[in-house]
Amino acid sequence: MTNTVNNMIGIDIGGTSIKFSLMDKNGAIEKKWSIPTNISEKGMFIPKEICESIQTQVLNNEAYMIDGIGIGVPGPISTDGRVVLQAVNLDWYDLPLKDLIENELGIGVALLNDANAAALGEMWQGAARGKENLLFVTLGTGVGGGIVLNGQILNGCHSAGGEIGHIPVRSTENRLCGCGARNCLETFSSANGLTLSMRKKLEEVGESWASLSAPRIFSEAEKGNPLAQEVLAEFIDILGQALAGILNTIDVEQVIVGGGLSAAGDQLLKPLKASMDRYVFPQIKHHFSLKKAQLENEAGSYGAVYAYLSMNDLN
Amino acid sequence: MTNTVNNMIGIDIGGTSIKFSLMDKNGAIEKKWSIPTNISEKGMFIPKEICESIQTQVLNNEAYMIDGIGIGVPGPISTDGRVVLQAVNLDWYDLPLKDLIENELGIGVALLNDANAAALGEMWQGAARGKENLLFVTLGTGVGGGIVLNGQILNGCHSAGGEIGHIPVRSTENRLCGCGARNCLETFSSANGLTLSMRKKLEEVGESWASLSAPRIFSEAEKGNPLAQEVLAEFIDILGQALAGILNTIDVEQVIVGGGLSAAGDQLLKPLKASMDRYVFPQIKHHFSLKKAQLENEAGSYGAVYAYLSMNDLN
C-alpha cells in the first residue's frame, strides 16, 4: 500500500456491465463498482450514465480528487484517440466518447480498445510486468489481440493494430467470420471455433455429445478421449502457427494469453508453447515466454488508467 | 541539388560486392563505387577493405568531410546496434562491425539489417516517401521484410523483427526452409518457391520446360499458359494471405514490394493487391497502398544513411 491519493478511475465497458475501479497512480485499488450496460436507444444513454455513476460514487465525496479517467471500449478507437469508431455490441458508430465525458466532468479521458487496454494492464500490473514488448491474446467467443512495442500500444494506421483474430488461415474449410471474410483465425481458435471443430469431428464419425462446449472438450481430452485430443491438437497447431507468424513479424519477448479458454491453463499453454517453438524463427525459439493472463476482468481498467498516465506523463 | 556538403557514406554489403554511396544529408548522391566482397578467411578482411576503400575514395580527398557512415548488412544486428549476429553469406558470426569501423576511421557508424535498411531507404527517398508506417517486402531468392512504425525500424527483441519470410504457411506440402523449419513463406513466395511450384505442377501433368525460371513463369502466364497461370494464382494467393495477416497485425498504410520478382510489375502487384483486399480486416480494405520499390540497389545505402541521421538527430 502507498500513501498517494486515490485519483484515477479505470472503466471497462462491456456488453452487459460497465466496471469502474478507483485506484491510485500505482494501481492500488480503493473501490470497485459496476452498472448494467444500457444498450437501449443505440447505447445513447451510456456516456451520461457513466458520468452520473462517477459523480455519485466518487465526485460527491470530498475525499476524492480525480486526475484522470481511462476507458476501455469493445471496438476500435480513432487514431487521434477521441472517437469510438464502432462498438457493435453497444450499437455505437463514430461516438466522440472522450469529448462527451471530458466536457461533462471536466476531467481528462484516455480512450482505448479493450484488448489494447488489457495488454497494457497486464504489462503494468499483471503477467507481463517489467516487459515493454508483448502480445496479448484473448481467446474467448472470438480472438482479440493487443500489441505493445516499447511500452506503447500499436493502434495502427486504421485502428486495426493487433486484430490478430482476423489473420487468414489457409484451409480447405469455408468458415464465415463475423467480419465478412472466410477462415479468419477466430473461426478456428476461439471457443466457438473449437466447438465447431469438435462438432464437425463428431459428425464425421457419427457420434454426438449431449452438451458441447470448450471446457467439455478440454476435459474430455484430458480424460483421454481420442477425438477430443485430435481436435485440440489441430486447434493448438493452427493457433501456434499463427502466433509464431506474429512473433516472426513483431518479435516481442512475451505472449500473454487471456480470455475464457485460458482457464485451461497448462493443458493449453504447454502444447501451445511447443507448437510456437516449432514454428518460430531460430533466433526466437525458446527465447520468448508464454504466460496466462493474471488480471482477468481487471486488466482493462488497469490498462486504461495506465494509458492515461503515460499519455499525460504522470507515470 | 543543394549546397550542403556531401558528408555521409551509405554502404550495402552483399555477397558478391560492397556498394558505397557518398551523399549529402538530403540524399543527393555525389559519387558511387563498389568493391568485390572478399569472402576468404570467413570474411575477416572485409572490415579493413571497407575502411581502406573509404580512405582511398573519400578521406584522402581534402574536399570531403564525412560526418557518419550507415551500413546495411545481410543478416541480423544485435539489439544495441553494434554487432552483426550472423551473416551466412559472409561467414560472419558475432562480428562487432560498428566498433571495428568506428575505431579504424574515427567516424560514427549505424549498422542495420539490409531489409530494414531498404525499408528506411524507400521511406526516405523512394516509393514510401512521406509515409511513417510501412512494410517493405523483398521477393528474391528468399523473402525478406522490414517494418517501419512511426518512422522507426522494428528490429525486435531478438533482432528478428520483420522476418516475414519465415511466417509458417499452413500446407500439406513439406518444403524445407533454409532456417530449418518447414513450409515457411519463402519456400512458396520467393523466386525459388515459385519455380519449385511450377516444377511440381509440370511433373503432375507430365510436362517439362527446357528452362524454368521465375521470369519465364510470369511470361508464360502472360501468354496464356494455363499451368503457369494456375501456379501464379496460387503463389499470389499464399503471398496475399500472408501479407494480409501482417496488415491485420501491424496495420501499416503502405506496402512496398522489392526484390527480383517485383520486376513483374503490375502483373504481380495488381492481383496481389486484390488478394490482400480480400483477406484484410474491413477497416483496412482498400485503405492501404501496395507499390513497387523504386530504389532497387540504392535502397540499402539510402536507408543506412537515414538510420545514421535519425539516430544522431541530424535529419
XYZ file of C-alpha atoms in Angstrom:
630
model
C 0.000 0.000 0.000
C 1.097 3.533 -0.689
C 0.165 6.885 0.754
C -0.665 8.600 -2.519
C -4.144 9.902 -3.092
C -6.550 7.634 -4.986
C -7.057 9.719 -8.044
C -7.626 7.709 -11.194
C -10.697 5.918 -12.480
C -10.427 2.934 -14.808
C -13.535 1.909 -16.744
C -14.159 -1.227 -18.740
C -17.266 -1.020 -20.921
C -18.676 -4.449 -21.707
C -21.826 -5.636 -23.410
C -23.613 -6.462 -20.142
C -21.934 -4.310 -17.479
C -19.654 -1.317 -17.111
C -16.964 -1.830 -14.468
C -15.362 1.027 -12.571
C -12.193 0.965 -10.462
C -10.958 3.853 -8.355
C -7.213 3.490 -7.967
C -4.086 5.447 -7.236
C -1.236 6.085 -9.653
C 0.446 2.893 -8.525
C -2.588 0.784 -9.335
C -3.708 0.199 -5.756
C -7.484 -0.158 -5.964
C -9.553 1.710 -3.400
C -13.018 0.909 -4.601
C -14.786 -1.031 -7.357
C -18.349 -0.888 -8.595
C -20.330 -1.579 -11.735
C -23.523 -0.588 -13.515
C -25.527 -2.523 -16.104
C -24.855 -1.569 -19.726
C -27.902 0.263 -21.006
C -27.988 -0.703 -24.670
C -31.394 0.838 -25.360
C -31.645 3.615 -27.965
C -28.351 2.641 -29.642
C -26.498 2.926 -26.333
C -27.033 6.688 -26.308
C -27.519 6.883 -22.525
C -24.253 5.165 -21.669
C -21.981 8.243 -21.607
C -24.394 10.109 -19.331
C -24.834 7.096 -17.053
C -21.062 6.705 -16.753
C -20.753 10.345 -15.695
C -23.620 10.091 -13.218
C -22.148 6.980 -11.661
C -18.750 8.645 -11.225
C -20.481 11.689 -9.744
C -22.435 9.594 -7.250
C -19.746 7.138 -6.299
C -16.744 9.418 -6.238
C -17.041 13.110 -7.033
C -19.786 13.789 -4.479
C -17.354 12.519 -1.865
C -14.977 15.326 -0.875
C -12.204 12.884 -0.035
C -11.596 12.175 -3.722
C -9.892 14.315 -6.311
C -9.806 12.635 -9.715
C -6.870 13.409 -12.011
C -7.896 11.326 -14.965
C -10.106 8.598 -16.386
C -9.127 5.693 -18.618
C -11.808 3.848 -20.601
C -11.534 0.519 -22.396
C -14.151 0.073 -25.151
C -15.121 -3.069 -27.115
C -14.276 -1.619 -30.512
C -11.716 0.375 -32.479
C -10.758 3.911 -31.427
C -9.860 6.647 -33.925
C -6.149 7.242 -34.375
C -6.445 10.567 -32.519
C -7.916 8.726 -29.516
C -11.159 10.738 -29.379
C -13.817 8.673 -31.096
C -15.193 5.137 -30.772
C -15.344 4.224 -34.459
C -17.584 1.255 -33.884
C -18.733 -0.890 -30.974
C -21.108 -3.453 -32.412
C -22.337 -4.755 -29.032
C -23.270 -1.246 -27.942
C -24.600 -0.128 -31.332
C -22.133 2.756 -31.353
C -20.767 4.279 -34.541
C -18.438 7.289 -34.528
C -19.231 8.243 -30.945
C -16.978 11.065 -29.625
C -16.810 9.463 -26.175
C -13.673 11.242 -24.974
C -15.134 14.698 -25.570
C -18.538 13.722 -24.136
C -17.049 12.596 -20.820
C -14.420 15.343 -20.609
C -16.979 18.068 -21.260
C -19.413 16.643 -18.733
C -16.957 16.021 -15.886
C -14.090 18.396 -16.637
C -11.639 15.524 -16.176
C -9.191 14.225 -18.811
C -10.028 10.930 -20.504
C -7.916 8.319 -22.325
C -9.901 6.015 -24.634
C -8.644 2.733 -25.938
C -9.747 -0.531 -27.408
C -10.376 -3.135 -24.707
C -7.840 -5.677 -25.965
C -5.234 -2.928 -26.124
C -6.216 -1.834 -22.609
C -5.856 -5.405 -21.352
C -2.395 -5.644 -22.930
C -1.267 -2.509 -21.096
C -2.936 -3.687 -17.885
C -1.050 -6.996 -17.944
C 2.171 -5.073 -18.597
C 1.562 -2.640 -15.728
C 0.097 -4.898 -13.048
C -0.136 -8.441 -14.395
C 1.659 -11.291 -16.108
C 3.889 -9.108 -18.300
C 5.174 -6.842 -15.533
C 8.581 -5.451 -16.417
C 8.232 -6.216 -20.142
C 7.884 -3.471 -22.734
C 7.271 -5.619 -25.815
C 4.428 -8.062 -25.737
C 1.493 -9.612 -27.494
C -1.711 -10.025 -25.526
C -4.079 -12.617 -26.991
C -7.610 -13.093 -25.790
C -9.216 -16.430 -26.606
C -12.907 -16.138 -25.861
C -16.008 -16.137 -28.022
C -13.690 -14.561 -30.584
C -9.954 -13.944 -30.743
C -8.605 -10.496 -29.918
C -5.147 -9.059 -29.615
C -3.189 -6.129 -28.290
C 0.411 -5.385 -29.204
C 2.756 -3.325 -27.048
C 6.073 -2.186 -28.543
C 8.496 -0.174 -26.421
C 5.756 0.302 -23.870
C 3.317 1.789 -26.399
C 0.189 0.292 -27.921
C 0.363 -0.364 -31.659
C -3.032 1.095 -32.589
C -2.236 1.154 -36.302
C -2.991 3.488 -39.201
C -6.637 2.330 -39.398
C -7.139 1.466 -35.716
C -6.753 -2.198 -36.629
C -3.384 -2.879 -34.987
C -3.444 -6.230 -33.166
C -6.575 -7.503 -34.950
C -4.988 -10.924 -34.968
C -8.323 -12.729 -34.777
C -8.675 -11.886 -38.452
C -5.405 -13.279 -39.711
C -6.470 -15.573 -42.557
C -5.851 -19.271 -42.003
C -5.073 -21.298 -45.123
C -7.697 -24.006 -45.110
C -9.937 -26.079 -47.334
C -12.790 -25.246 -44.954
C -15.121 -22.348 -45.511
C -15.813 -20.814 -42.121
C -17.599 -17.477 -42.296
C -16.250 -14.888 -39.860
C -18.250 -12.043 -38.310
C -16.032 -9.616 -40.231
C -17.309 -10.967 -43.544
C -14.151 -12.854 -44.521
C -13.639 -16.635 -44.552
C -11.390 -18.756 -42.357
C -10.161 -15.946 -40.097
C -8.106 -17.193 -37.143
C -11.041 -16.661 -34.791
C -13.226 -19.048 -36.761
C -10.777 -21.767 -35.626
C -9.048 -20.562 -32.458
C -11.906 -19.159 -30.383
C -14.283 -21.063 -28.119
C -16.790 -21.003 -30.979
C -14.182 -22.235 -33.428
C -13.159 -25.046 -31.122
C -16.710 -26.273 -30.566
C -17.390 -26.082 -34.318
C -14.324 -28.232 -34.983
C -15.474 -30.730 -32.363
C -18.977 -30.849 -33.803
C -17.574 -31.497 -37.281
C -15.318 -34.237 -35.974
C -18.194 -35.908 -34.109
C -20.407 -35.757 -37.205
C -17.598 -37.253 -39.249
C -17.541 -40.357 -37.053
C -21.302 -40.400 -36.431
C -21.109 -39.561 -32.732
C -22.724 -36.802 -30.722
C -22.386 -35.321 -27.248
C -25.344 -34.131 -25.193
C -23.540 -30.896 -24.417
C -20.766 -29.411 -26.470
C -18.625 -26.628 -25.005
C -14.980 -25.612 -24.950
C -14.456 -26.657 -21.289
C -16.046 -30.030 -22.050
C -13.623 -30.563 -24.963
C -10.621 -29.779 -22.760
C -11.986 -32.065 -20.070
C -12.698 -34.978 -22.444
C -9.234 -34.603 -23.971
C -7.692 -34.766 -20.510
C -9.687 -37.905 -19.765
C -8.202 -39.495 -22.872
C -10.956 -39.131 -25.473
C -9.025 -39.501 -28.766
C -11.459 -37.387 -30.806
C -11.231 -34.500 -28.357
C -7.462 -34.870 -28.288
C -7.302 -34.788 -32.066
C -9.483 -31.689 -32.292
C -7.480 -29.950 -29.579
C -4.171 -30.820 -31.246
C -5.386 -29.272 -34.505
C -6.691 -26.232 -32.583
C -3.286 -25.755 -30.967
C -1.427 -26.297 -34.225
C -3.425 -23.611 -36.025
C -3.086 -21.160 -33.142
C 0.605 -21.934 -32.623
C 1.334 -21.361 -36.302
C -0.489 -18.053 -36.328
C 1.192 -16.803 -33.154
C 4.595 -17.932 -34.463
C 3.965 -15.934 -37.633
C 3.189 -12.892 -35.483
C 6.388 -13.343 -33.475
C 8.398 -13.633 -36.696
C 6.866 -10.298 -37.687
C 6.965 -8.203 -34.496
C 9.480 -10.235 -32.422
C 8.209 -9.435 -28.933
C 9.571 -11.226 -25.858
C 6.331 -12.066 -24.100
C 2.983 -13.542 -25.128
C 0.105 -13.333 -22.647
C -2.997 -15.443 -23.160
C -6.270 -14.317 -21.613
C -9.960 -14.871 -22.261
C -12.187 -17.774 -21.310
C -10.110 -20.513 -22.935
C -7.034 -19.521 -20.913
C -8.783 -21.137 -17.939
C -7.470 -24.432 -19.363
C -4.048 -23.324 -18.106
C -1.138 -25.642 -18.836
C -3.323 -28.052 -20.764
C -3.473 -25.290 -23.371
C -0.280 -23.327 -22.747
C 2.287 -26.149 -22.691
C 1.442 -27.660 -26.082
C 0.868 -24.161 -27.486
C 4.382 -23.115 -26.452
C 5.780 -26.280 -28.044
C 3.853 -25.568 -31.235
C 5.117 -21.995 -31.362
C 8.696 -23.096 -30.733
C 8.377 -25.455 -33.683
C 7.270 -22.666 -35.999
C 9.188 -19.540 -34.895
C 12.434 -18.295 -36.405
C 15.587 -19.857 -34.838
C 16.623 -16.622 -33.089
C 13.294 -16.553 -31.249
C 12.903 -20.269 -30.485
C 12.985 -20.875 -26.714
C 13.676 -17.157 -26.170
C 10.179 -15.882 -25.564
C 7.734 -16.689 -22.837
C 4.080 -17.606 -22.991
C 2.019 -16.933 -19.885
C -1.552 -16.951 -18.747
C -3.038 -13.506 -18.106
C -3.305 -12.659 -14.403
C -5.755 -9.818 -14.132
C -8.867 -11.294 -15.747
C -11.637 -8.706 -15.583
C -9.405 -6.023 -14.084
C -6.926 -5.897 -16.978
C -8.925 -3.380 -18.997
C -9.383 -0.898 -16.146
C -5.729 -1.080 -15.193
C -4.591 -0.649 -18.752
C -6.913 2.251 -19.456
C -5.569 4.050 -16.379
C -2.015 3.247 -17.415
C -2.721 4.699 -20.860
C -3.984 7.914 -19.271
C -0.945 8.138 -17.028
C 1.527 7.588 -19.857
C -0.233 9.931 -22.296
C -0.041 12.604 -19.627
C 3.471 11.772 -18.415
C 2.180 11.015 -14.944
C 3.638 7.539 -14.515
C 20.515 19.997 -55.960
C 21.505 21.521 -52.658
C 24.530 23.391 -51.476
C 25.202 21.287 -48.389
C 28.464 19.414 -48.100
C 28.457 15.760 -49.172
C 29.185 14.186 -45.879
C 27.574 10.775 -45.415
C 28.568 7.382 -46.741
C 25.992 4.632 -47.268
C 27.259 1.076 -47.659
C 25.403 -2.010 -48.779
C 27.313 -5.215 -48.111
C 26.225 -8.008 -50.438
C 27.510 -11.496 -51.081
C 29.330 -10.531 -54.275
C 30.016 -6.803 -53.995
C 30.063 -3.992 -51.465
C 28.441 -0.828 -52.760
C 29.350 2.630 -51.471
C 27.477 5.902 -51.981
C 28.762 9.295 -50.939
C 25.772 11.551 -50.379
C 24.669 14.657 -48.557
C 22.144 14.820 -45.736
C 19.349 15.257 -48.248
C 20.252 12.066 -50.087
C 21.826 13.737 -53.126
C 24.467 11.301 -54.335
C 27.860 12.726 -55.259
C 29.742 9.547 -56.036
C 29.240 5.803 -56.140
C 31.696 2.955 -56.273
C 31.958 -0.685 -55.292
C 34.483 -3.337 -54.371
C 34.195 -7.113 -54.643
C 33.192 -8.896 -51.446
C 36.229 -10.791 -50.193
C 34.714 -13.830 -48.536
C 38.032 -15.620 -47.997
C 39.051 -16.458 -44.391
C 35.493 -16.187 -43.063
C 35.145 -12.669 -44.467
C 37.684 -11.381 -41.960
C 39.258 -8.884 -44.399
C 36.002 -7.148 -45.245
C 36.016 -4.528 -42.452
C 39.581 -3.500 -43.271
C 38.873 -3.381 -47.010
C 35.818 -1.195 -46.395
C 37.941 1.257 -44.408
C 40.708 1.274 -46.994
C 38.244 1.919 -49.787
C 36.693 4.851 -47.901
C 40.171 6.184 -47.206
C 41.217 5.975 -50.861
C 37.995 7.151 -52.444
C 36.996 9.871 -49.999
C 39.093 10.648 -46.959
C 42.321 11.189 -48.905
C 40.484 13.901 -50.805
C 40.532 17.123 -48.804
C 37.222 18.265 -50.256
C 35.305 15.706 -48.213
C 34.482 15.719 -44.511
C 32.470 12.655 -43.506
C 30.001 13.006 -40.645
C 28.752 9.443 -40.493
C 28.515 6.067 -42.158
C 25.464 3.815 -42.497
C 25.931 0.130 -43.301
C 23.316 -2.391 -44.426
C 24.324 -5.993 -43.722
C 22.733 -9.247 -44.970
C 21.962 -10.591 -41.508
C 20.552 -9.689 -38.097
C 22.107 -6.935 -35.994
C 22.258 -7.054 -32.180
C 19.606 -5.025 -30.403
C 22.264 -2.492 -29.326
C 23.186 -1.969 -32.998
C 26.873 -2.851 -32.579
C 27.271 -6.452 -33.695
C 26.407 -8.467 -36.813
C 24.981 -11.559 -35.129
C 25.179 -13.643 -38.244
C 25.688 -13.141 -41.977
C 25.639 -16.571 -43.538
C 26.808 -15.427 -46.990
C 29.836 -13.710 -45.479
C 30.527 -16.410 -42.882
C 30.270 -13.806 -40.109
C 29.165 -14.676 -36.584
C 29.086 -12.094 -33.800
C 31.245 -9.604 -35.659
C 31.482 -6.192 -33.870
C 31.429 -4.317 -37.171
C 30.343 -0.951 -35.770
C 33.274 -0.763 -33.355
C 35.743 -2.081 -35.946
C 34.906 0.651 -38.456
C 34.488 3.432 -35.899
C 37.840 2.654 -34.273
C 39.629 2.477 -37.605
C 38.181 5.626 -39.174
C 37.124 7.717 -36.190
C 33.702 8.235 -37.830
C 30.337 7.203 -36.343
C 28.606 4.163 -37.837
C 24.976 2.969 -37.905
C 24.554 -0.742 -38.623
C 21.360 -2.322 -39.750
C 19.932 -5.353 -41.445
C 19.711 -4.888 -45.219
C 15.946 -5.403 -45.481
C 15.449 -2.878 -42.677
C 17.833 -0.501 -44.446
C 15.884 -0.893 -47.689
C 12.619 -0.138 -45.847
C 14.041 3.111 -44.487
C 15.582 3.932 -47.861
C 12.226 3.595 -49.629
C 10.647 5.761 -46.923
C 13.289 8.466 -47.230
C 13.910 8.604 -50.989
C 11.707 6.032 -52.680
C 8.218 4.640 -53.117
C 7.110 5.258 -49.498
C 8.183 8.889 -49.313
C 6.096 10.766 -46.751
C 4.861 7.603 -45.018
C 5.955 6.708 -41.494
C 4.338 3.282 -41.234
C 5.180 0.710 -43.841
C 6.072 -2.843 -44.641
C 8.888 -3.435 -47.090
C 8.847 -6.890 -48.670
C 11.647 -8.239 -50.782
C 10.786 -11.118 -53.082
C 14.025 -12.548 -54.398
C 15.815 -15.843 -53.900
C 14.201 -15.693 -50.457
C 11.591 -13.435 -48.859
C 12.728 -10.644 -46.555
C 10.941 -7.889 -44.747
C 11.448 -4.618 -42.964
C 8.823 -2.912 -40.826
C 8.769 0.804 -40.098
C 6.430 2.100 -37.386
C 6.293 5.812 -36.615
C 9.413 6.276 -38.697
C 11.433 3.719 -36.704
C 12.575 0.228 -37.689
C 11.004 -2.592 -35.706
C 14.195 -4.568 -35.038
C 12.569 -6.731 -32.373
C 13.650 -8.242 -29.058
C 15.764 -10.910 -30.780
C 16.698 -8.950 -33.910
C 14.062 -10.919 -35.818
C 11.537 -8.120 -36.405
C 10.205 -8.275 -39.955
C 11.424 -11.835 -40.619
C 8.251 -12.375 -42.590
C 9.860 -14.884 -44.938
C 9.571 -17.336 -42.071
C 5.896 -16.961 -41.340
C 4.628 -20.543 -41.446
C 2.209 -21.360 -44.247
C -0.409 -23.983 -43.467
C 0.097 -26.582 -46.162
C 0.044 -30.298 -46.833
C 3.393 -29.860 -48.583
C 6.682 -30.361 -46.820
C 9.049 -27.705 -48.094
C 12.263 -27.444 -46.113
C 13.367 -23.871 -45.448
C 16.956 -22.729 -45.001
C 16.061 -21.808 -41.411
C 15.366 -25.453 -40.597
C 11.573 -25.147 -40.419
C 9.037 -26.460 -42.948
C 6.717 -24.509 -45.228
C 7.970 -21.035 -44.334
C 6.510 -18.296 -46.543
C 9.752 -18.052 -48.506
C 9.539 -21.695 -49.557
C 6.429 -20.643 -51.530
C 6.673 -16.908 -52.204
C 10.256 -16.453 -53.348
C 11.687 -16.997 -56.845
C 12.849 -20.413 -55.668
C 9.435 -21.200 -54.217
C 7.709 -20.150 -57.418
C 9.930 -22.281 -59.646
C 9.513 -25.241 -57.288
C 5.727 -24.873 -57.531
C 5.947 -24.704 -61.333
C 8.201 -27.767 -61.467
C 5.748 -29.706 -59.296
C 2.831 -28.657 -61.450
C 4.635 -29.657 -64.653
C 5.571 -33.033 -63.175
C 1.974 -33.523 -62.127
C 0.803 -33.240 -65.720
C 3.861 -34.940 -67.232
C 5.227 -31.857 -68.965
C 8.606 -30.210 -68.759
C 10.150 -26.917 -69.836
C 13.696 -26.622 -71.137
C 14.354 -23.720 -68.806
C 12.449 -22.964 -65.652
C 12.782 -19.562 -64.024
C 10.555 -17.032 -62.304
C 10.594 -14.564 -65.254
C 9.707 -17.438 -67.596
C 6.709 -18.343 -65.432
C 5.448 -14.762 -65.460
C 5.984 -14.561 -69.194
C 4.214 -17.890 -69.925
C 1.304 -16.854 -67.706
C 1.009 -13.601 -69.615
C 1.000 -15.509 -72.887
C -1.946 -17.547 -71.609
C -0.344 -20.803 -70.444
C -2.983 -22.179 -68.063
C -0.491 -24.117 -65.930
C 1.683 -21.058 -65.376
C -1.452 -19.024 -64.628
C -2.592 -21.583 -62.093
C 0.786 -21.675 -60.350
C 0.976 -17.895 -60.304
C -2.551 -17.583 -58.915
C -1.655 -19.933 -56.057
C 1.606 -18.033 -55.499
C -0.302 -14.758 -55.236
C -2.977 -16.256 -53.014
C -0.420 -17.545 -50.485
C 1.518 -14.280 -50.512
C -1.636 -12.146 -50.340
C -2.928 -14.111 -47.362
C 0.364 -13.776 -45.510
C 0.647 -10.044 -46.199
C -2.988 -9.522 -45.184
C -2.270 -11.300 -41.895
C 0.651 -8.938 -41.339
C -1.517 -5.894 -42.053
C -4.150 -7.163 -39.619
C -1.357 -7.335 -37.035
C 0.645 -4.135 -37.580
C -1.854 -2.086 -39.639
C 0.569 -0.008 -41.686
C -0.625 2.198 -44.536
C 1.905 1.275 -47.183
C 3.375 -1.967 -48.526
C 6.419 -1.748 -50.792
C 7.488 -4.749 -52.850
C 11.103 -5.027 -53.955
C 13.471 -7.807 -54.968
C 13.846 -9.598 -58.288
C 10.221 -10.715 -58.606
C 8.965 -7.131 -58.328
C 10.259 -6.681 -61.882
C 6.968 -8.323 -62.961
C 5.307 -5.028 -62.003
C 1.534 -4.868 -62.355
C 1.324 -8.496 -63.454
C 2.253 -9.277 -59.838
C 1.065 -6.207 -57.963
C -2.487 -5.896 -59.283
C -3.657 -9.413 -58.392
C -1.632 -9.278 -55.170
C -3.468 -6.122 -54.101
C -6.796 -7.780 -54.927
C -5.811 -10.851 -52.912
C -4.809 -8.725 -49.926
C -8.022 -6.724 -50.106
C -9.961 -9.987 -49.988
C -8.175 -11.086 -46.821
C -7.598 -7.911 -44.759
C -9.827 -6.626 -41.977
C -12.702 -4.387 -43.202
C -11.165 -1.215 -41.719
C -8.044 -1.753 -43.792
C -9.618 -2.977 -47.044
C -8.973 -0.501 -49.899
C -7.258 1.818 -47.389
C -3.647 0.819 -47.866
C -1.435 1.030 -50.889
C 0.839 -1.521 -52.482
C 3.690 -0.211 -54.592
C 6.768 -1.424 -56.342
C 10.039 -0.363 -54.739
C 11.770 2.475 -56.588
C 15.353 2.463 -55.440
C 16.447 -1.053 -56.334
C 20.116 -1.438 -55.398
C 20.333 2.006 -53.808
C 17.669 1.409 -51.158
C 20.073 -0.122 -48.637
C 22.643 2.679 -48.841
C 19.989 5.365 -48.556
C 18.332 3.646 -45.618
C 21.582 3.060 -43.768
C 22.434 6.745 -44.098
C 18.934 7.698 -42.981
C 19.329 5.448 -39.931
C 22.579 7.194 -39.037
C 20.986 10.618 -39.449
C 17.971 9.774 -37.302
C 19.975 8.033 -34.589
C 22.097 11.144 -34.351
C 19.251 13.645 -34.724
C 20.789 15.073 -37.866
C 17.815 14.749 -40.183
